[in-house]
mmCIF file of C-alpha atoms in Angstrom:
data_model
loop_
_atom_site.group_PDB
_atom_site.id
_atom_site.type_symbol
_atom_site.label_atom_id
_atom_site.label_comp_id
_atom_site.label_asym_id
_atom_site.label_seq_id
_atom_site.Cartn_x
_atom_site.Cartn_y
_atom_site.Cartn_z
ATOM 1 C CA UNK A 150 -90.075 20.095 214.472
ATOM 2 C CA UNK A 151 -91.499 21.709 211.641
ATOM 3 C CA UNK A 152 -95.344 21.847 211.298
ATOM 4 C CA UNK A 153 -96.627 19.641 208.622
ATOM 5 C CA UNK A 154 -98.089 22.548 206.586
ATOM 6 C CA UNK A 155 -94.527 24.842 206.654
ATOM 7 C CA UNK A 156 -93.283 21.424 205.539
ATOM 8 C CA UNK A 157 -95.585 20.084 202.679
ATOM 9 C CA UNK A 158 -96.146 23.847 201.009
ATOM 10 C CA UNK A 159 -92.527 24.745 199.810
ATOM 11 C CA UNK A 160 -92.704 21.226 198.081
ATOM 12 C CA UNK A 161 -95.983 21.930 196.437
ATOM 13 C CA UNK A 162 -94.814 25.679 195.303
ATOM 14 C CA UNK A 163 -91.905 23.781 193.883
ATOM 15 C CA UNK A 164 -93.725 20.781 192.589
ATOM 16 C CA UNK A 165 -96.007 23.417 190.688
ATOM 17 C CA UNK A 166 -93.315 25.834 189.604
ATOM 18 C CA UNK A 167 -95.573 28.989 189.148
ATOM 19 C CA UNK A 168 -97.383 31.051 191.792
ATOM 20 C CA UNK A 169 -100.998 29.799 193.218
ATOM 21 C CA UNK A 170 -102.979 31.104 196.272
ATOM 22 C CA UNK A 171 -102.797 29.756 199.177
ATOM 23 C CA UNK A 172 -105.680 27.371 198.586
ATOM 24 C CA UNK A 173 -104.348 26.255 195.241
ATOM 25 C CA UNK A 174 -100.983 25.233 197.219
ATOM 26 C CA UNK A 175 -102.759 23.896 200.111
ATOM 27 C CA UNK A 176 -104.765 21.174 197.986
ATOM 28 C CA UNK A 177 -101.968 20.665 195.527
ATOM 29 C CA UNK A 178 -99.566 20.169 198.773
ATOM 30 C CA UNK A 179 -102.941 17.930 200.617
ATOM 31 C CA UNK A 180 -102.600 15.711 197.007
ATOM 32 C CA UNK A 181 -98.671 15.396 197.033
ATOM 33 C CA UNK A 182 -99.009 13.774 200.872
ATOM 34 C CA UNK A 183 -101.675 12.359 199.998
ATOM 35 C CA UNK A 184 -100.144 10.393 197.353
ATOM 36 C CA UNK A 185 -96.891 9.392 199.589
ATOM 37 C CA UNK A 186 -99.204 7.754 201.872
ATOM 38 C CA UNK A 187 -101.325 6.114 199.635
ATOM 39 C CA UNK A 188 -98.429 4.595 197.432
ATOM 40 C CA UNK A 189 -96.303 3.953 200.694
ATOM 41 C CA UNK A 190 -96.607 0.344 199.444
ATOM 42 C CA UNK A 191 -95.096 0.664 196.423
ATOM 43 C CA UNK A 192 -92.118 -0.229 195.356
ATOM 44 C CA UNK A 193 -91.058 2.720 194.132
ATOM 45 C CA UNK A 194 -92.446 6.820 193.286
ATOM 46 C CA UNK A 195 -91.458 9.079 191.389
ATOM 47 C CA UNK A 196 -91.345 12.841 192.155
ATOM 48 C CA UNK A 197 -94.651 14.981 191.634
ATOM 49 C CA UNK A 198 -97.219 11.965 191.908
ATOM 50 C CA UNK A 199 -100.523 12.904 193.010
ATOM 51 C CA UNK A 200 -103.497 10.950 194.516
ATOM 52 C CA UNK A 201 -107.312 12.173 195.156
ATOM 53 C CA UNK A 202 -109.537 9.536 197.230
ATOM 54 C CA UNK A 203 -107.884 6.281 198.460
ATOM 55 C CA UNK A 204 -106.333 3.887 195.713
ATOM 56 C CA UNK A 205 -106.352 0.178 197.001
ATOM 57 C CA UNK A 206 -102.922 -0.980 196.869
ATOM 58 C CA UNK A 207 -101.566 -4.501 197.210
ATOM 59 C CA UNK A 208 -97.958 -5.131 196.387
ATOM 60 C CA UNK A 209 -97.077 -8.295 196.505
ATOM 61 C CA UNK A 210 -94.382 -8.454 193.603
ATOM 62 C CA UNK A 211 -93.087 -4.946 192.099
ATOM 63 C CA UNK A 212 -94.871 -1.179 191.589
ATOM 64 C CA UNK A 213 -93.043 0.836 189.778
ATOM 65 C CA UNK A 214 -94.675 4.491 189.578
ATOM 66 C CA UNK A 215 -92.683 6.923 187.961
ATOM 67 C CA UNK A 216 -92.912 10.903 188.332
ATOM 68 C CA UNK A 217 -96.169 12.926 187.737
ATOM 69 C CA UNK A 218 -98.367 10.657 187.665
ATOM 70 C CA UNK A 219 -102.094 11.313 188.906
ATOM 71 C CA UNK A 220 -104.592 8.932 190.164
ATOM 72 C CA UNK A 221 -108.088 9.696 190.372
ATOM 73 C CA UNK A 222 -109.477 7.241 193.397
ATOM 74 C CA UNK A 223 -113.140 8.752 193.349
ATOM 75 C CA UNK A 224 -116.362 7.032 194.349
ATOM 76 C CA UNK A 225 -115.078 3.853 192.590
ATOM 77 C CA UNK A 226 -111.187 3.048 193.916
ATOM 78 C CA UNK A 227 -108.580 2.524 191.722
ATOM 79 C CA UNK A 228 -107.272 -1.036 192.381
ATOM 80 C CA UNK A 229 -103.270 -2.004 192.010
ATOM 81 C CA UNK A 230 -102.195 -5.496 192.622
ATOM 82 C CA UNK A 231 -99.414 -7.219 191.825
ATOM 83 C CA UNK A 232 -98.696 -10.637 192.469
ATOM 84 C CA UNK A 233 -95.348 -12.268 193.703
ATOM 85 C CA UNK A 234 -93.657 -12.505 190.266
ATOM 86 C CA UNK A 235 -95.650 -9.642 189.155
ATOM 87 C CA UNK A 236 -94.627 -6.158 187.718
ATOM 88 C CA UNK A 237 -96.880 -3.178 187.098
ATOM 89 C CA UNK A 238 -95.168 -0.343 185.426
ATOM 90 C CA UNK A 239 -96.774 3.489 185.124
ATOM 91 C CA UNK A 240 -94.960 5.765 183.032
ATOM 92 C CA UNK A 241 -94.945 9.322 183.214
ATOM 93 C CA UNK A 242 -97.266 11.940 183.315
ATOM 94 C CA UNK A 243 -99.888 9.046 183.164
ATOM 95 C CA UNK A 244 -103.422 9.707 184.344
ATOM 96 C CA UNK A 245 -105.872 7.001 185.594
ATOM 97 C CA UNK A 246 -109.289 7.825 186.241
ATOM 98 C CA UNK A 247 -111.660 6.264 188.874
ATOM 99 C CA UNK A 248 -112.495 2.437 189.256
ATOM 100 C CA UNK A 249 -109.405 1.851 187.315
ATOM 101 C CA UNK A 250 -108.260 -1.936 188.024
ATOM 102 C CA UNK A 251 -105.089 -3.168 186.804
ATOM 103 C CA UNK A 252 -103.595 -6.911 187.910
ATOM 104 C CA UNK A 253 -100.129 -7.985 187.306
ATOM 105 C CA UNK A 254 -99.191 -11.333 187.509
ATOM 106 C CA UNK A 255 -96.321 -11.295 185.324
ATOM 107 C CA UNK A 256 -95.675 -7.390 183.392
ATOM 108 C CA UNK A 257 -98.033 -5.023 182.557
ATOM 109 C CA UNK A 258 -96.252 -1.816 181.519
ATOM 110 C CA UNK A 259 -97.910 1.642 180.695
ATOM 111 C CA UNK A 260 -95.891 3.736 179.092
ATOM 112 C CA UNK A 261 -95.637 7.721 179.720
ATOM 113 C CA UNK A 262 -98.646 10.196 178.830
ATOM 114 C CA UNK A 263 -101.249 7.431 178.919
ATOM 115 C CA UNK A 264 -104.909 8.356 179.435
ATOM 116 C CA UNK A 265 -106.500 5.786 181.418
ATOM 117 C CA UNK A 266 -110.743 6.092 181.837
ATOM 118 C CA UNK A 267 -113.153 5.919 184.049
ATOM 119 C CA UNK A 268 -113.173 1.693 185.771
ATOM 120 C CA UNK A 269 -110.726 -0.071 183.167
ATOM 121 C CA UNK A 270 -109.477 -3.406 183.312
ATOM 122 C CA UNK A 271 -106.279 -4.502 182.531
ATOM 123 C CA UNK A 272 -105.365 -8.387 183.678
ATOM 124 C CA UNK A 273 -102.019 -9.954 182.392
ATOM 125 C CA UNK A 274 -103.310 -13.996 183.104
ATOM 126 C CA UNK A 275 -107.241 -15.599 182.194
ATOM 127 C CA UNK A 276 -106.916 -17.463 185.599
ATOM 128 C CA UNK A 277 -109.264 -20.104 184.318
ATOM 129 C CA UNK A 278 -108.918 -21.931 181.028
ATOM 130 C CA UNK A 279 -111.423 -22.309 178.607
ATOM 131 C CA UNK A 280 -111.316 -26.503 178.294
ATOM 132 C CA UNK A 281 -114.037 -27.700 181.376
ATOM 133 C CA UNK A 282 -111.150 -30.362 182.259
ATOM 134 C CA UNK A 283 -108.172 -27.541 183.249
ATOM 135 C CA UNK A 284 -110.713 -25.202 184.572
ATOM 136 C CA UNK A 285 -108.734 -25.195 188.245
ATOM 137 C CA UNK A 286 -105.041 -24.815 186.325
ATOM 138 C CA UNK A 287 -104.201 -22.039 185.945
ATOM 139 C CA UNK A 288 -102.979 -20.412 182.367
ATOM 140 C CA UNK A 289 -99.333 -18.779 181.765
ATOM 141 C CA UNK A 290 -99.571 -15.066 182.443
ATOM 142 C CA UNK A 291 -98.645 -12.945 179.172
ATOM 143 C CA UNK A 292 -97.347 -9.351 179.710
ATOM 144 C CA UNK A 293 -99.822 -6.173 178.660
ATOM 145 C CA UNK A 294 -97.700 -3.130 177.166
ATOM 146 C CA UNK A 295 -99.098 0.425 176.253
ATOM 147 C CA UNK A 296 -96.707 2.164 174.865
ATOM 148 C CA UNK A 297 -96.346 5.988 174.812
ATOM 149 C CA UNK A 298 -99.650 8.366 174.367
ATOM 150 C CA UNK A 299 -102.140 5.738 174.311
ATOM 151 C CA UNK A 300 -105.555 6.972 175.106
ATOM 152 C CA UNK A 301 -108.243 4.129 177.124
ATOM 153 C CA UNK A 302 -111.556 5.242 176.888
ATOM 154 C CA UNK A 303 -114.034 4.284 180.034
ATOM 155 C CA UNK A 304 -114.875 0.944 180.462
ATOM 156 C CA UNK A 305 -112.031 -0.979 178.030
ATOM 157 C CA UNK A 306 -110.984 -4.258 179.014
ATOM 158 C CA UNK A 307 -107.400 -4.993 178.119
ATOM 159 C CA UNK A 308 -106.375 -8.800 178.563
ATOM 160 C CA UNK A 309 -103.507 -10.929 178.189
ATOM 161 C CA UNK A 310 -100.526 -10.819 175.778
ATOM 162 C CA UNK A 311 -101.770 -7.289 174.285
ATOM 163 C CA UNK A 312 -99.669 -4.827 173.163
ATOM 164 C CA UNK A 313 -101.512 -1.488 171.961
ATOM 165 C CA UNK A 314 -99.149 0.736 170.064
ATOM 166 C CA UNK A 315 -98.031 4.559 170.608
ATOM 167 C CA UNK A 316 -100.703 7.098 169.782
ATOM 168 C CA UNK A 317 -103.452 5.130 169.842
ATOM 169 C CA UNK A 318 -107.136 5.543 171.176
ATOM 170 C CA UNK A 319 -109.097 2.493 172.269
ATOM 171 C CA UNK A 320 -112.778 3.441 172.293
ATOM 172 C CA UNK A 321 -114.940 3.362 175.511
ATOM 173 C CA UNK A 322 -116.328 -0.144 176.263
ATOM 174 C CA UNK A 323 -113.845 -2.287 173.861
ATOM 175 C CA UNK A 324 -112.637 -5.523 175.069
ATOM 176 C CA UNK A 325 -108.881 -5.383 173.127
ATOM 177 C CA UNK A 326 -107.844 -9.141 172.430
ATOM 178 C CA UNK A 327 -105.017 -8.841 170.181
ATOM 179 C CA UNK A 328 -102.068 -6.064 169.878
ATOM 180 C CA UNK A 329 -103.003 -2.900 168.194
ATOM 181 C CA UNK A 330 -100.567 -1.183 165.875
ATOM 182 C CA UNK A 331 -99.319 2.640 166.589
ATOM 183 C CA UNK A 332 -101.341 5.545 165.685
ATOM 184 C CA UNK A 333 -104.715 3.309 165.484
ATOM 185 C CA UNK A 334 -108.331 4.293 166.599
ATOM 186 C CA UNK A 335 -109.661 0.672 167.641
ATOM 187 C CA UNK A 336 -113.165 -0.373 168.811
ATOM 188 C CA UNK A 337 -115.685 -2.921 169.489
ATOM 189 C CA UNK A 338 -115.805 -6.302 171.120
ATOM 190 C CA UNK A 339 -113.403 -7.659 170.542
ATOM 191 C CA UNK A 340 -111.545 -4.294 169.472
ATOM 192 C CA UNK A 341 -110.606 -3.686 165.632
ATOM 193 C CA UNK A 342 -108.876 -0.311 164.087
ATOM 194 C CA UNK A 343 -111.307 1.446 162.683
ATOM 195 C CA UNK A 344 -109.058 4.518 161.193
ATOM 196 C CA UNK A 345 -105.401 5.175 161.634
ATOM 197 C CA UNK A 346 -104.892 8.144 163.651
ATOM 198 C CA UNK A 347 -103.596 11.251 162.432
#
């Protein structure tokens, strides 16, 4: 058997694709196991995905990571969950900072080269509805979609039935309530574009 450094290190020279010392490989080849063991729960990973710290995980309905995508699970975990009819989406080449928390109960896709800040909060159902009466039934889930190159600044809330539009920035600390169009720079609680982007 082939020790698990001799194994890991051709895949992370590869994964890279130009040359790196041998510390360089070793923590780029430490994040590409780290990440198949983290995500082992998922329903499926694409190639290249890398993990640092310890995302919590709980797949209940369908995780769908595709290929270069980075987590950053520092002092504050990232948090995946989706429920039984649930379907959480990551495009590529998406990166997630810390204390990200994302909960699917129905569809929340993120579409490729998505920025993701510091603890965000992305929920696709208000569990609790607003009328004192129907407080303990639970509201339909709607789905949350990012589309491609959207940028979430630290601290956003995204909630149910959004849609925020391709090349957009959502500024840090916005609670986004209603879809945002493409190329916007929204902000503010709840969020409103503020410019278009350029």
């Amino acid at each position: 058997m082939t020790p698990l450094p001799e194994r890991i290190l051709p895949e992370a020279r590869k994964a890279i694709g130009k040359k790196k010392s041998a510390t360089q490989l070793w923590d780029d080849a430490l994040s590409l196991a780290r990440a198949r063991w983290h995500l082992r729960n998922a329903t499926s990973v694409g190639e290249r995905v890398r993990v640092w710290g310890r995302p919590v995980i709980r797949n209940e309905g369908s995780l769908i990571i595709d290929q270069r995508v980075s987590l950053i699970s520092g002092a504050i975990p990232i948090q995946l969950t989706t429920e039984p009819d649930g379907r959480l989406e990551i495009g590529a080449r998406t990166f997630m900072n810390y204390g990200c928390s994302i909960l699917a109960t129905k569809l929340v896709s993120i579409g490729p080269d998505c920025k993701v800040g510091m603890e965000v909060l992305m929920m696709d159902n208000d569990f609790h509805q607003v009328d004192p009466h129907k407080r303990w039934i639970r509201p339909s889930s709607a789905p949350i979609v990012l589309e491609e190159n959207v940028w979430l600044g630290a601290r956003v809330i995204v909630l149910s039935g959004v849609t925020i539009g391709a090349n957009s920035v959502i500024a840090a600390g916005s609670v986004v309530t209603r879809d945002i169009p493409p190329r916007s720079f929204a902000a503010g609680q709840p969020a409103r574009v503020i410019k278009s982007v350029a």
